[in-house]
mmCIF file of C-alpha atoms in Angstrom:
data_model
loop_
_atom_site.group_PDB
_atom_site.id
_atom_site.type_symbol
_atom_site.label_atom_id
_atom_site.label_comp_id
_atom_site.label_asym_id
_atom_site.label_seq_id
_atom_site.Cartn_x
_atom_site.Cartn_y
_atom_site.Cartn_z
ATOM 1 C CA UNK A 1 327.602 -129.906 28.861
ATOM 2 C CA UNK A 2 329.892 -127.607 30.808
ATOM 3 C CA UNK A 3 328.244 -124.584 29.200
ATOM 4 C CA UNK A 4 324.759 -125.931 29.840
ATOM 5 C CA UNK A 5 325.524 -126.258 33.554
ATOM 6 C CA UNK A 6 327.093 -122.789 33.568
ATOM 7 C CA UNK A 7 324.065 -121.246 31.857
ATOM 8 C CA UNK A 8 321.584 -123.087 34.070
ATOM 9 C CA UNK A 9 323.448 -122.015 37.223
ATOM 10 C CA UNK A 10 323.622 -118.391 36.092
ATOM 11 C CA UNK A 11 319.899 -118.265 35.239
ATOM 12 C CA UNK A 12 318.936 -119.973 38.486
ATOM 13 C CA UNK A 13 321.060 -117.528 40.488
ATOM 14 C CA UNK A 14 319.460 -114.533 38.746
ATOM 15 C CA UNK A 15 315.937 -115.878 39.312
ATOM 16 C CA UNK A 16 316.660 -116.815 42.932
ATOM 17 C CA UNK A 17 318.150 -113.429 43.822
ATOM 18 C CA UNK A 18 315.196 -111.739 42.105
ATOM 19 C CA UNK A 19 312.704 -113.802 44.143
ATOM 20 C CA UNK A 20 314.710 -113.307 47.326
ATOM 21 C CA UNK A 21 314.602 -109.509 47.005
ATOM 22 C CA UNK A 22 310.872 -109.598 46.225
ATOM 23 C CA UNK A 23 310.202 -111.787 49.266
ATOM 24 C CA UNK A 24 312.330 -109.768 51.659
ATOM 25 C CA UNK A 25 310.852 -106.368 50.787
ATOM 26 C CA UNK A 26 307.275 -105.280 51.476
ATOM 27 C CA UNK A 27 305.318 -104.477 48.332
ATOM 28 C CA UNK A 28 304.064 -100.905 47.817
ATOM 29 C CA UNK A 29 300.544 -102.251 48.447
ATOM 30 C CA UNK A 30 301.589 -103.351 51.941
ATOM 31 C CA UNK A 31 303.419 -100.112 52.717
ATOM 32 C CA UNK A 32 300.584 -97.844 51.647
ATOM 33 C CA UNK A 33 297.933 -99.658 53.720
ATOM 34 C CA UNK A 34 296.843 -97.674 56.771
ATOM 35 C CA UNK A 35 296.015 -94.089 57.662
ATOM 36 C CA UNK A 36 297.789 -91.084 56.235
ATOM 37 C CA UNK A 37 297.427 -87.399 57.067
ATOM 38 C CA UNK A 38 297.839 -84.705 54.446
ATOM 39 C CA UNK A 39 300.809 -82.473 55.345
ATOM 40 C CA UNK A 40 301.357 -80.163 52.411
ATOM 41 C CA UNK A 41 300.515 -79.217 48.845
ATOM 42 C CA UNK A 42 303.101 -77.643 46.600
ATOM 43 C CA UNK A 43 304.098 -77.103 43.020
ATOM 44 C CA UNK A 44 306.946 -79.444 42.098
ATOM 45 C CA UNK A 45 307.338 -77.885 38.664
ATOM 46 C CA UNK A 46 305.526 -75.227 36.744
ATOM 47 C CA UNK A 47 305.226 -74.012 33.190
ATOM 48 C CA UNK A 48 307.787 -71.155 33.175
ATOM 49 C CA UNK A 49 305.770 -68.941 30.815
ATOM 50 C CA UNK A 50 302.888 -68.778 33.298
ATOM 51 C CA UNK A 51 304.963 -66.383 35.419
ATOM 52 C CA UNK A 52 303.743 -67.641 38.748
ATOM 53 C CA UNK A 53 306.006 -67.113 41.717
ATOM 54 C CA UNK A 54 304.931 -70.424 43.178
ATOM 55 C CA UNK A 55 307.908 -70.752 45.532
ATOM 56 C CA UNK A 56 306.403 -68.092 47.804
ATOM 57 C CA UNK A 57 302.994 -69.746 47.956
ATOM 58 C CA UNK A 58 302.023 -71.537 51.147
ATOM 59 C CA UNK A 59 300.430 -74.968 51.171
ATOM 60 C CA UNK A 60 296.864 -73.653 51.485
ATOM 61 C CA UNK A 61 297.274 -71.298 48.513
ATOM 62 C CA UNK A 62 298.648 -74.109 46.358
ATOM 63 C CA UNK A 63 295.838 -76.405 47.480
ATOM 64 C CA UNK A 64 293.259 -73.814 46.457
ATOM 65 C CA UNK A 65 294.953 -73.311 43.097
ATOM 66 C CA UNK A 66 295.618 -76.935 42.303
ATOM 67 C CA UNK A 67 293.085 -79.010 44.084
ATOM 68 C CA UNK A 68 289.696 -77.443 43.492
ATOM 69 C CA UNK A 69 288.991 -79.696 40.516
ATOM 70 C CA UNK A 70 290.171 -82.804 42.318
ATOM 71 C CA UNK A 71 287.905 -85.042 44.385
ATOM 72 C CA UNK A 72 290.586 -85.324 47.068
ATOM 73 C CA UNK A 73 290.398 -81.546 47.684
ATOM 74 C CA UNK A 74 288.371 -81.836 50.869
ATOM 75 C CA UNK A 75 290.171 -84.870 52.260
ATOM 76 C CA UNK A 76 292.605 -84.347 55.091
ATOM 77 C CA UNK A 77 293.031 -87.996 56.019
ATOM 78 C CA UNK A 78 293.381 -90.899 53.645
ATOM 79 C CA UNK A 79 292.789 -94.435 54.903
ATOM 80 C CA UNK A 80 293.910 -97.219 52.589
ATOM 81 C CA UNK A 81 292.075 -100.409 53.547
ATOM 82 C CA UNK A 82 293.533 -103.808 52.597
ATOM 83 C CA UNK A 83 290.385 -104.736 50.635
ATOM 84 C CA UNK A 84 291.136 -102.051 48.036
ATOM 85 C CA UNK A 85 288.829 -99.399 49.530
ATOM 86 C CA UNK A 86 289.993 -95.888 50.291
ATOM 87 C CA UNK A 87 288.355 -93.643 52.880
ATOM 88 C CA UNK A 88 288.835 -89.939 52.146
ATOM 89 C CA UNK A 89 288.069 -88.168 55.405
ATOM 90 C CA UNK A 90 287.577 -84.408 55.560
ATOM 91 C CA UNK A 91 285.927 -83.075 58.727
ATOM 92 C CA UNK A 92 282.525 -84.734 58.949
ATOM 93 C CA UNK A 93 282.590 -85.978 55.369
ATOM 94 C CA UNK A 94 283.764 -89.441 54.437
ATOM 95 C CA UNK A 95 284.058 -90.389 50.817
ATOM 96 C CA UNK A 96 284.697 -93.965 49.703
ATOM 97 C CA UNK A 97 286.682 -94.873 46.618
ATOM 98 C CA UNK A 98 288.682 -97.831 45.256
ATOM 99 C CA UNK A 99 292.461 -97.754 45.200
ATOM 100 C CA UNK A 100 294.899 -99.769 43.107
ATOM 101 C CA UNK A 101 298.648 -99.645 42.594
ATOM 102 C CA UNK A 102 299.894 -100.116 39.053
ATOM 103 C CA UNK A 103 303.093 -100.388 37.032
ATOM 104 C CA UNK A 104 306.150 -101.256 39.098
ATOM 105 C CA UNK A 105 304.369 -99.810 42.115
ATOM 106 C CA UNK A 106 304.705 -96.228 40.960
ATOM 107 C CA UNK A 107 301.103 -95.352 40.064
ATOM 108 C CA UNK A 108 298.275 -94.909 42.564
ATOM 109 C CA UNK A 109 294.945 -95.167 40.827
ATOM 110 C CA UNK A 110 291.837 -93.912 42.623
ATOM 111 C CA UNK A 111 288.438 -94.803 41.223
ATOM 112 C CA UNK A 112 285.365 -93.059 42.591
ATOM 113 C CA UNK A 113 281.914 -94.560 42.705
ATOM 114 C CA UNK A 114 280.675 -92.209 39.971
ATOM 115 C CA UNK A 115 283.228 -93.714 37.580
ATOM 116 C CA UNK A 116 285.710 -90.857 37.834
ATOM 117 C CA UNK A 117 289.343 -91.946 37.954
ATOM 118 C CA UNK A 118 292.459 -90.105 39.120
ATOM 119 C CA UNK A 119 296.069 -91.289 38.735
ATOM 120 C CA UNK A 120 298.878 -90.180 41.028
ATOM 121 C CA UNK A 121 302.559 -90.822 40.571
ATOM 122 C CA UNK A 122 304.079 -92.299 43.732
ATOM 123 C CA UNK A 123 307.234 -90.243 44.046
ATOM 124 C CA UNK A 124 308.195 -91.465 47.510
ATOM 125 C CA UNK A 125 306.706 -94.223 49.633
ATOM 126 C CA UNK A 126 308.254 -95.305 52.899
ATOM 127 C CA UNK A 127 306.637 -96.372 56.176
ATOM 128 C CA UNK A 128 306.448 -92.844 57.631
ATOM 129 C CA UNK A 129 306.131 -90.633 54.563
ATOM 130 C CA UNK A 130 304.355 -90.651 51.217
ATOM 131 C CA UNK A 131 304.721 -88.137 48.394
ATOM 132 C CA UNK A 132 302.375 -88.148 45.414
ATOM 133 C CA UNK A 133 302.874 -86.185 42.216
ATOM 134 C CA UNK A 134 300.130 -85.352 39.775
ATOM 135 C CA UNK A 135 299.711 -83.410 36.551
ATOM 136 C CA UNK A 136 298.120 -80.075 37.238
ATOM 137 C CA UNK A 137 296.384 -78.102 34.553
ATOM 138 C CA UNK A 138 293.950 -76.023 36.593
ATOM 139 C CA UNK A 139 294.865 -72.341 36.109
ATOM 140 C CA UNK A 140 298.570 -73.131 35.810
ATOM 141 C CA UNK A 141 300.155 -76.094 34.066
ATOM 142 C CA UNK A 142 302.711 -78.011 36.086
ATOM 143 C CA UNK A 143 303.266 -80.868 38.476
ATOM 144 C CA UNK A 144 301.581 -80.747 41.853
ATOM 145 C CA UNK A 145 302.966 -82.527 44.874
ATOM 146 C CA UNK A 146 301.089 -83.879 47.872
ATOM 147 C CA UNK A 147 302.948 -84.964 50.997
ATOM 148 C CA UNK A 148 301.536 -87.256 53.675
ATOM 149 C CA UNK A 149 302.679 -88.600 56.981
ATOM 150 C CA UNK A 150 301.473 -91.815 58.583
ATOM 151 C CA UNK A 151 299.080 -91.434 61.488
ATOM 152 C CA UNK B 1 308.067 -114.998 6.063
ATOM 153 C CA UNK B 2 309.479 -117.623 8.413
ATOM 154 C CA UNK B 3 310.956 -120.287 6.145
ATOM 155 C CA UNK B 4 313.978 -118.405 4.907
ATOM 156 C CA UNK B 5 317.022 -117.587 6.958
ATOM 157 C CA UNK B 6 319.613 -114.832 7.002
ATOM 158 C CA UNK B 7 320.898 -113.793 3.548
ATOM 159 C CA UNK B 8 318.472 -116.021 1.649
ATOM 160 C CA UNK B 9 315.625 -113.719 2.720
ATOM 161 C CA UNK B 10 314.315 -111.214 0.196
ATOM 162 C CA UNK B 11 313.266 -107.649 0.921
ATOM 163 C CA UNK B 12 309.659 -108.741 0.415
ATOM 164 C CA UNK B 13 310.036 -111.458 3.086
ATOM 165 C CA UNK B 14 311.422 -108.943 5.559
ATOM 166 C CA UNK B 15 308.792 -106.296 4.799
ATOM 167 C CA UNK B 16 305.952 -108.784 5.362
ATOM 168 C CA UNK B 17 307.479 -110.145 8.557
ATOM 169 C CA UNK B 18 308.381 -106.647 9.783
ATOM 170 C CA UNK B 19 304.930 -105.199 9.107
ATOM 171 C CA UNK B 20 302.965 -107.933 10.858
ATOM 172 C CA UNK B 21 305.224 -108.315 13.884
ATOM 173 C CA UNK B 22 305.667 -104.547 14.340
ATOM 174 C CA UNK B 23 301.885 -104.095 14.189
ATOM 175 C CA UNK B 24 301.508 -106.751 16.923
ATOM 176 C CA UNK B 25 304.293 -105.210 19.035
ATOM 177 C CA UNK B 26 302.680 -101.769 18.782
ATOM 178 C CA UNK B 27 299.387 -103.247 19.970
ATOM 179 C CA UNK B 28 300.999 -105.094 22.891
ATOM 180 C CA UNK B 29 303.018 -102.080 23.990
ATOM 181 C CA UNK B 30 300.083 -99.664 24.060
ATOM 182 C CA UNK B 31 297.964 -102.291 25.828
ATOM 183 C CA UNK B 32 300.580 -102.714 28.556
ATOM 184 C CA UNK B 33 300.858 -98.963 28.941
ATOM 185 C CA UNK B 34 297.095 -98.476 29.204
ATOM 186 C CA UNK B 35 296.400 -101.419 31.490
ATOM 187 C CA UNK B 36 299.572 -101.667 33.571
ATOM 188 C CA UNK B 37 301.164 -98.208 33.194
ATOM 189 C CA UNK B 38 304.400 -99.708 31.954
ATOM 190 C CA UNK B 39 306.001 -100.504 28.601
ATOM 191 C CA UNK B 40 306.443 -104.078 27.507
ATOM 192 C CA UNK B 41 308.216 -103.921 24.162
ATOM 193 C CA UNK B 42 311.032 -101.428 24.696
ATOM 194 C CA UNK B 43 313.533 -101.985 27.460
ATOM 195 C CA UNK B 44 315.650 -98.836 27.080
ATOM 196 C CA UNK B 45 313.208 -97.016 29.338
ATOM 197 C CA UNK B 46 313.366 -99.866 31.841
ATOM 198 C CA UNK B 47 317.153 -99.505 32.042
ATOM 199 C CA UNK B 48 316.718 -95.807 32.861
ATOM 200 C CA UNK B 49 314.047 -96.594 35.442
ATOM 201 C CA UNK B 50 316.285 -99.295 36.947
ATOM 202 C CA UNK B 51 319.056 -96.725 37.362
ATOM 203 C CA UNK B 52 316.710 -94.217 38.991
ATOM 204 C CA UNK B 53 315.285 -96.856 41.365
ATOM 205 C CA UNK B 54 318.840 -97.847 42.343
ATOM 206 C CA UNK B 55 319.578 -94.187 43.131
ATOM 207 C CA UNK B 56 316.393 -93.949 45.231
ATOM 208 C CA UNK B 57 317.134 -97.259 46.973
ATOM 209 C CA UNK B 58 313.722 -98.787 46.188
ATOM 210 C CA UNK B 59 314.732 -102.448 46.358
ATOM 211 C CA UNK B 60 311.306 -103.858 45.537
ATOM 212 C CA UNK B 61 311.088 -101.782 42.360
ATOM 213 C CA UNK B 62 314.705 -102.606 41.477
ATOM 214 C CA UNK B 63 313.848 -106.317 41.603
ATOM 215 C CA UNK B 64 310.683 -105.873 39.526
ATOM 216 C CA UNK B 65 312.319 -103.775 36.801
ATOM 217 C CA UNK B 66 315.392 -105.991 36.736
ATOM 218 C CA UNK B 67 313.073 -108.994 36.372
ATOM 219 C CA UNK B 68 311.409 -107.412 33.318
ATOM 220 C CA UNK B 69 314.750 -106.610 31.689
ATOM 221 C CA UNK B 70 315.940 -110.148 32.385
ATOM 222 C CA UNK B 71 312.774 -111.607 30.844
ATOM 223 C CA UNK B 72 313.227 -109.556 27.659
ATOM 224 C CA UNK B 73 316.797 -110.858 27.487
ATOM 225 C CA UNK B 74 315.587 -114.394 28.227
ATOM 226 C CA UNK B 75 312.983 -114.147 25.450
ATOM 227 C CA UNK B 76 315.703 -113.304 22.950
ATOM 228 C CA UNK B 77 317.855 -116.100 24.374
ATOM 229 C CA UNK B 78 315.120 -118.743 24.097
ATOM 230 C CA UNK B 79 314.206 -117.613 20.573
ATOM 231 C CA UNK B 80 317.722 -117.850 19.271
ATOM 232 C CA UNK B 81 318.352 -121.126 21.102
ATOM 233 C CA UNK B 82 315.413 -122.670 19.279
ATOM 234 C CA UNK B 83 316.491 -121.180 15.940
ATOM 235 C CA UNK B 84 320.128 -122.264 16.043
ATOM 236 C CA UNK B 85 319.516 -125.707 17.519
ATOM 237 C CA UNK B 86 316.582 -126.757 15.339
ATOM 238 C CA UNK B 87 317.376 -124.936 12.099
ATOM 239 C CA UNK B 88 319.038 -127.969 10.550
ATOM 240 C CA UNK B 89 316.031 -130.172 11.327
ATOM 241 C CA UNK B 90 313.283 -127.873 10.042
ATOM 242 C CA UNK B 91 313.735 -124.171 9.353
ATOM 243 C CA UNK B 92 310.022 -123.531 9.369
ATOM 244 C CA UNK B 93 309.394 -125.252 12.705
ATOM 245 C CA UNK B 94 312.479 -123.673 14.281
ATOM 246 C CA UNK B 95 311.231 -120.222 13.258
ATOM 247 C CA UNK B 96 307.560 -120.827 14.012
ATOM 248 C CA UNK B 97 308.068 -122.230 17.538
ATOM 249 C CA UNK B 98 309.071 -118.901 19.194
ATOM 250 C CA UNK B 99 306.013 -117.257 17.610
ATOM 251 C CA UNK B 100 303.852 -120.095 18.933
ATOM 252 C CA UNK B 101 305.259 -119.587 22.461
ATOM 253 C CA UNK B 102 304.629 -115.855 22.083
ATOM 254 C CA UNK B 103 301.010 -116.547 21.149
ATOM 255 C CA UNK B 104 300.615 -118.786 24.222
ATOM 256 C CA UNK B 105 301.981 -115.994 26.468
ATOM 257 C CA UNK B 106 299.665 -113.361 24.979
ATOM 258 C CA UNK B 107 296.626 -115.645 25.053
ATOM 259 C CA UNK B 108 297.359 -116.353 28.728
ATOM 260 C CA UNK B 109 297.402 -112.600 29.426
ATOM 261 C CA UNK B 110 294.137 -112.117 27.518
ATOM 262 C CA UNK B 111 292.374 -115.093 29.095
ATOM 263 C CA UNK B 112 293.514 -114.317 32.642
ATOM 264 C CA UNK B 113 292.727 -110.645 32.211
ATOM 265 C CA UNK B 114 289.250 -111.349 30.889
ATOM 266 C CA UNK B 115 288.199 -113.876 33.520
ATOM 267 C CA UNK B 116 290.375 -113.627 36.645
ATOM 268 C CA UNK B 117 292.106 -110.237 36.852
ATOM 269 C CA UNK B 118 291.604 -108.591 40.273
ATOM 270 C CA UNK B 119 293.693 -105.499 39.549
ATOM 271 C CA UNK B 120 296.397 -106.288 42.101
ATOM 272 C CA UNK B 121 300.020 -105.233 41.826
ATOM 273 C CA UNK B 122 301.264 -108.847 41.838
ATOM 274 C CA UNK B 123 299.030 -109.654 38.856
ATOM 275 C CA UNK B 124 300.243 -106.529 37.063
ATOM 276 C CA UNK B 125 303.854 -107.585 37.552
ATOM 277 C CA UNK B 126 303.285 -111.190 36.433
ATOM 278 C CA UNK B 127 301.128 -110.368 33.388
ATOM 279 C CA UNK B 128 303.565 -107.679 32.321
ATOM 280 C CA UNK B 129 306.386 -110.203 32.741
ATOM 281 C CA UNK B 130 304.641 -112.523 30.276
ATOM 282 C CA UNK B 131 304.247 -109.664 27.797
ATOM 283 C CA UNK B 132 307.882 -108.583 28.145
ATOM 284 C CA UNK B 133 309.022 -112.191 27.639
ATOM 285 C CA UNK B 134 306.763 -112.473 24.565
ATOM 286 C CA UNK B 135 308.250 -109.295 23.106
ATOM 287 C CA UNK B 136 311.773 -110.567 23.800
ATOM 288 C CA UNK B 137 310.904 -113.781 21.953
ATOM 289 C CA UNK B 138 309.548 -111.841 18.984
ATOM 290 C CA UNK B 139 312.437 -109.421 18.747
ATOM 291 C CA UNK B 140 314.979 -112.206 19.171
ATOM 292 C CA UNK B 141 313.353 -114.249 16.424
ATOM 293 C CA UNK B 142 312.959 -111.505 13.831
ATOM 294 C CA UNK B 143 316.485 -110.210 14.454
ATOM 295 C CA UNK B 144 317.936 -113.709 14.350
ATOM 296 C CA UNK B 145 316.345 -114.929 11.118
ATOM 297 C CA UNK B 146 316.758 -111.653 9.233
ATOM 298 C CA UNK B 147 320.411 -111.031 10.077
ATOM 299 C CA UNK B 148 319.316 -108.162 12.376
ATOM 300 C CA UNK B 149 317.531 -106.391 9.494
ATOM 301 C CA UNK B 150 314.137 -106.724 11.176
ATOM 302 C CA UNK B 151 313.696 -105.579 14.775
ATOM 303 C CA UNK B 152 310.128 -104.790 15.529
ATOM 304 C CA UNK B 153 309.505 -104.244 19.214
ATOM 305 C CA UNK B 154 311.212 -100.895 19.620
ATOM 306 C CA UNK B 155 312.003 -98.119 17.219
ATOM 307 C CA UNK B 156 315.127 -96.398 18.541
ATOM 308 C CA UNK B 157 317.450 -98.120 16.061
ATOM 309 C CA UNK B 158 314.864 -97.924 13.297
ATOM 310 C CA UNK B 159 314.419 -94.176 13.727
ATOM 311 C CA UNK B 160 318.191 -93.627 13.877
ATOM 312 C CA UNK B 161 318.728 -95.694 10.715
ATOM 313 C CA UNK B 162 315.937 -93.825 8.931
ATOM 314 C CA UNK B 163 317.575 -90.512 9.871
ATOM 315 C CA UNK B 164 320.910 -91.759 8.518
ATOM 316 C CA UNK B 165 319.311 -93.090 5.324
ATOM 317 C CA UNK B 166 317.359 -89.931 4.599
ATOM 318 C CA UNK B 167 320.530 -87.908 5.061
ATOM 319 C CA UNK B 168 322.246 -90.229 2.582
ATOM 320 C CA UNK B 169 319.414 -89.743 0.098
ATOM 321 C CA UNK B 170 320.425 -86.104 -0.286
ATOM 322 C CA UNK B 171 323.138 -87.497 -2.599
ATOM 323 C CA UNK B 172 322.009 -89.017 -5.886
ATOM 324 C CA UNK B 173 324.433 -91.961 -5.753
ATOM 325 C CA UNK B 174 322.786 -93.172 -2.563
ATOM 326 C CA UNK B 175 319.298 -92.246 -3.763
ATOM 327 C CA UNK B 176 319.754 -94.547 -6.732
ATOM 328 C CA UNK B 177 321.118 -97.388 -4.648
ATOM 329 C CA UNK B 178 318.472 -100.107 -4.737
ATOM 330 C CA UNK B 179 319.652 -101.750 -1.531
ATOM 331 C CA UNK B 180 319.471 -98.520 0.475
ATOM 332 C CA UNK B 181 316.039 -97.715 -0.927
ATOM 333 C CA UNK B 182 314.911 -101.186 0.059
ATOM 334 C CA UNK B 183 316.241 -100.684 3.570
ATOM 335 C CA UNK B 184 314.394 -97.362 3.845
ATOM 336 C CA UNK B 185 311.202 -99.062 2.681
ATOM 337 C CA UNK B 186 311.604 -101.831 5.263
ATOM 338 C CA UNK B 187 312.303 -99.442 8.137
ATOM 339 C CA UNK B 188 309.460 -97.080 7.166
ATOM 340 C CA UNK B 189 307.096 -100.046 6.972
ATOM 341 C CA UNK B 190 308.138 -101.232 10.444
ATOM 342 C CA UNK B 191 307.699 -97.743 11.942
ATOM 343 C CA UNK B 192 304.309 -97.221 10.238
ATOM 344 C CA UNK B 193 303.055 -100.681 11.210
ATOM 345 C CA UNK B 194 304.120 -100.165 14.820
ATOM 346 C CA UNK B 195 302.355 -96.826 15.164
ATOM 347 C CA UNK B 196 299.269 -98.144 13.327
ATOM 348 C CA UNK B 197 299.120 -101.127 15.679
ATOM 349 C CA UNK B 198 299.509 -98.888 18.724
ATOM 350 C CA UNK B 199 296.857 -96.363 17.628
ATOM 351 C CA UNK B 200 294.310 -98.980 16.590
ATOM 352 C CA UNK B 201 294.860 -100.932 19.818
ATOM 353 C CA UNK B 202 294.384 -97.740 21.814
ATOM 354 C CA UNK B 203 290.966 -97.221 20.267
ATOM 355 C CA UNK B 204 289.925 -100.860 20.360
ATOM 356 C CA UNK B 205 291.039 -101.475 23.974
ATOM 357 C CA UNK B 206 288.417 -99.075 25.301
ATOM 358 C CA UNK B 207 285.702 -101.341 23.864
ATOM 359 C CA UNK B 208 287.046 -104.862 24.204
ATOM 360 C CA UNK B 209 289.550 -104.699 27.078
ATOM 361 C CA UNK B 210 291.715 -107.774 27.528
ATOM 362 C CA UNK B 211 290.198 -109.439 24.465
ATOM 363 C CA UNK B 212 292.598 -107.222 22.524
ATOM 364 C CA UNK B 213 295.236 -109.898 23.116
ATOM 365 C CA UNK B 214 293.206 -112.368 21.075
ATOM 366 C CA UNK B 215 293.399 -109.979 18.115
ATOM 367 C CA UNK B 216 297.174 -109.632 18.534
ATOM 368 C CA UNK B 217 297.391 -113.421 18.566
ATOM 369 C CA UNK B 218 295.437 -113.599 15.297
ATOM 370 C CA UNK B 219 298.100 -111.459 13.608
ATOM 371 C CA UNK B 220 300.802 -113.773 14.900
ATOM 372 C CA UNK B 221 298.835 -116.823 13.770
ATOM 373 C CA UNK B 222 298.820 -115.254 10.282
ATOM 374 C CA UNK B 223 302.630 -115.020 10.484
ATOM 375 C CA UNK B 224 302.833 -118.744 11.282
ATOM 376 C CA UNK B 225 300.201 -119.991 8.857
ATOM 377 C CA UNK B 226 301.230 -117.837 5.908
ATOM 378 C CA UNK B 227 304.261 -120.056 5.330
ATOM 379 C CA UNK B 228 302.461 -123.225 6.365
ATOM 380 C CA UNK B 229 299.827 -122.488 3.726
ATOM 381 C CA UNK B 230 302.497 -121.813 1.102
ATOM 382 C CA UNK B 231 304.309 -125.042 1.922
ATOM 383 C CA UNK B 232 301.088 -127.065 1.832
ATOM 384 C CA UNK B 233 299.940 -125.334 -1.357
ATOM 385 C CA UNK B 234 303.241 -126.019 -3.135
ATOM 386 C CA UNK B 235 303.140 -129.609 -2.031
ATOM 387 C CA UNK B 236 299.576 -129.954 -3.289
ATOM 388 C CA UNK B 237 300.495 -128.412 -6.660
ATOM 389 C CA UNK B 238 303.565 -130.572 -7.074
ATOM 390 C CA UNK B 239 301.594 -133.681 -6.156
ATOM 391 C CA UNK B 240 298.748 -133.053 -8.573
ATOM 392 C CA UNK B 241 300.409 -131.288 -11.457
ATOM 393 C CA UNK B 242 303.735 -132.995 -11.879
ATOM 394 C CA UNK B 243 302.970 -136.300 -10.201
ATOM 395 C CA UNK B 244 306.396 -135.994 -8.657
ATOM 396 C CA UNK B 245 305.781 -135.174 -5.028
ATOM 397 C CA UNK B 246 308.242 -132.993 -3.316
ATOM 398 C CA UNK B 247 308.691 -134.424 0.133
ATOM 399 C CA UNK B 248 307.141 -132.175 2.741
ATOM 400 C CA UNK B 249 310.143 -132.792 4.893
ATOM 401 C CA UNK B 250 312.467 -131.392 2.219
ATOM 402 C CA UNK B 251 310.178 -128.459 1.572
ATOM 403 C CA UNK B 252 309.956 -127.635 5.238
ATOM 404 C CA UNK B 253 313.730 -127.426 5.364
#
């Protein structure tokens, strides 16, 4: 009986603290909602044998190398709407897609209307700053990194 | 597969149980990875992720990952609780109940996913929790009834043991040891079944989506009904051939 009470108390405490933390912290879905401006593109890592001196590349050069095959290439502003829609705004062009967050809140999945799907690893997500990583295999294999700031 | 306990189990019992449950675990794990971008049957990775989230100070993610680890632990706890507390009443029922709960969890994931899933993060976390709990139940059960010989939801220990065994087989005295050869057969079967389950589920998921969980459940139903059929068949034979019925209650024990 004593052990049953001890076990029950321990389990209840674990579950309660787990729920308390979940309730007190905003979910990644809540944090990401709103407008974000693209700040920089860079190579986080690169295949060493490709001999690319990527550290000296500026953001625009990296964007041209990495992003040309990506739909987000032209977007300078990203607006995450609460209904799961994403507005990719680049100059006069606005492209609509669906966004979802997966896993433990570490994957941003973007689905375009033509059925194309892109997955980004959420490396950092706070109220003011967002950093997305993605596998890059255009021209040079590596990990690309996109940084945003909230508008 | 489920009737016998601990040392009374034969190699054949363990191979059958290991193959079917590892195949199911492989299917569940690849499904969780493809749908939810997270593993459900191996928690070693979750421990690493938990550590990295603690370093980064992501409290929400810490809670989620900790919750999954706790549910895997809780699955093993519930499984063994049922086994040790009900073993003396009916071995078969004590061993079949955790599998039945596992089936309920997986059917819930399949049914919800097929009809209600909206692709939100909260749903991902809850459905994955059910899968992690189901895998904890399965691993706890197989380890408990087989004296830790059969662990089917992750392959770290299995791969290590296979490496050790194959190194031992370079000496003829170990190569000719029937027990070690049996162990190698069991572990190879588990590893092969797991990868087969994962690969086949990967192909099938693209066509049937969440209905994949119904197929996994069928494999687990086979695990439950294999012994039930054997018990019923033996009872039928003893009733009709010898006219001396063996009480079902005794047989179930």
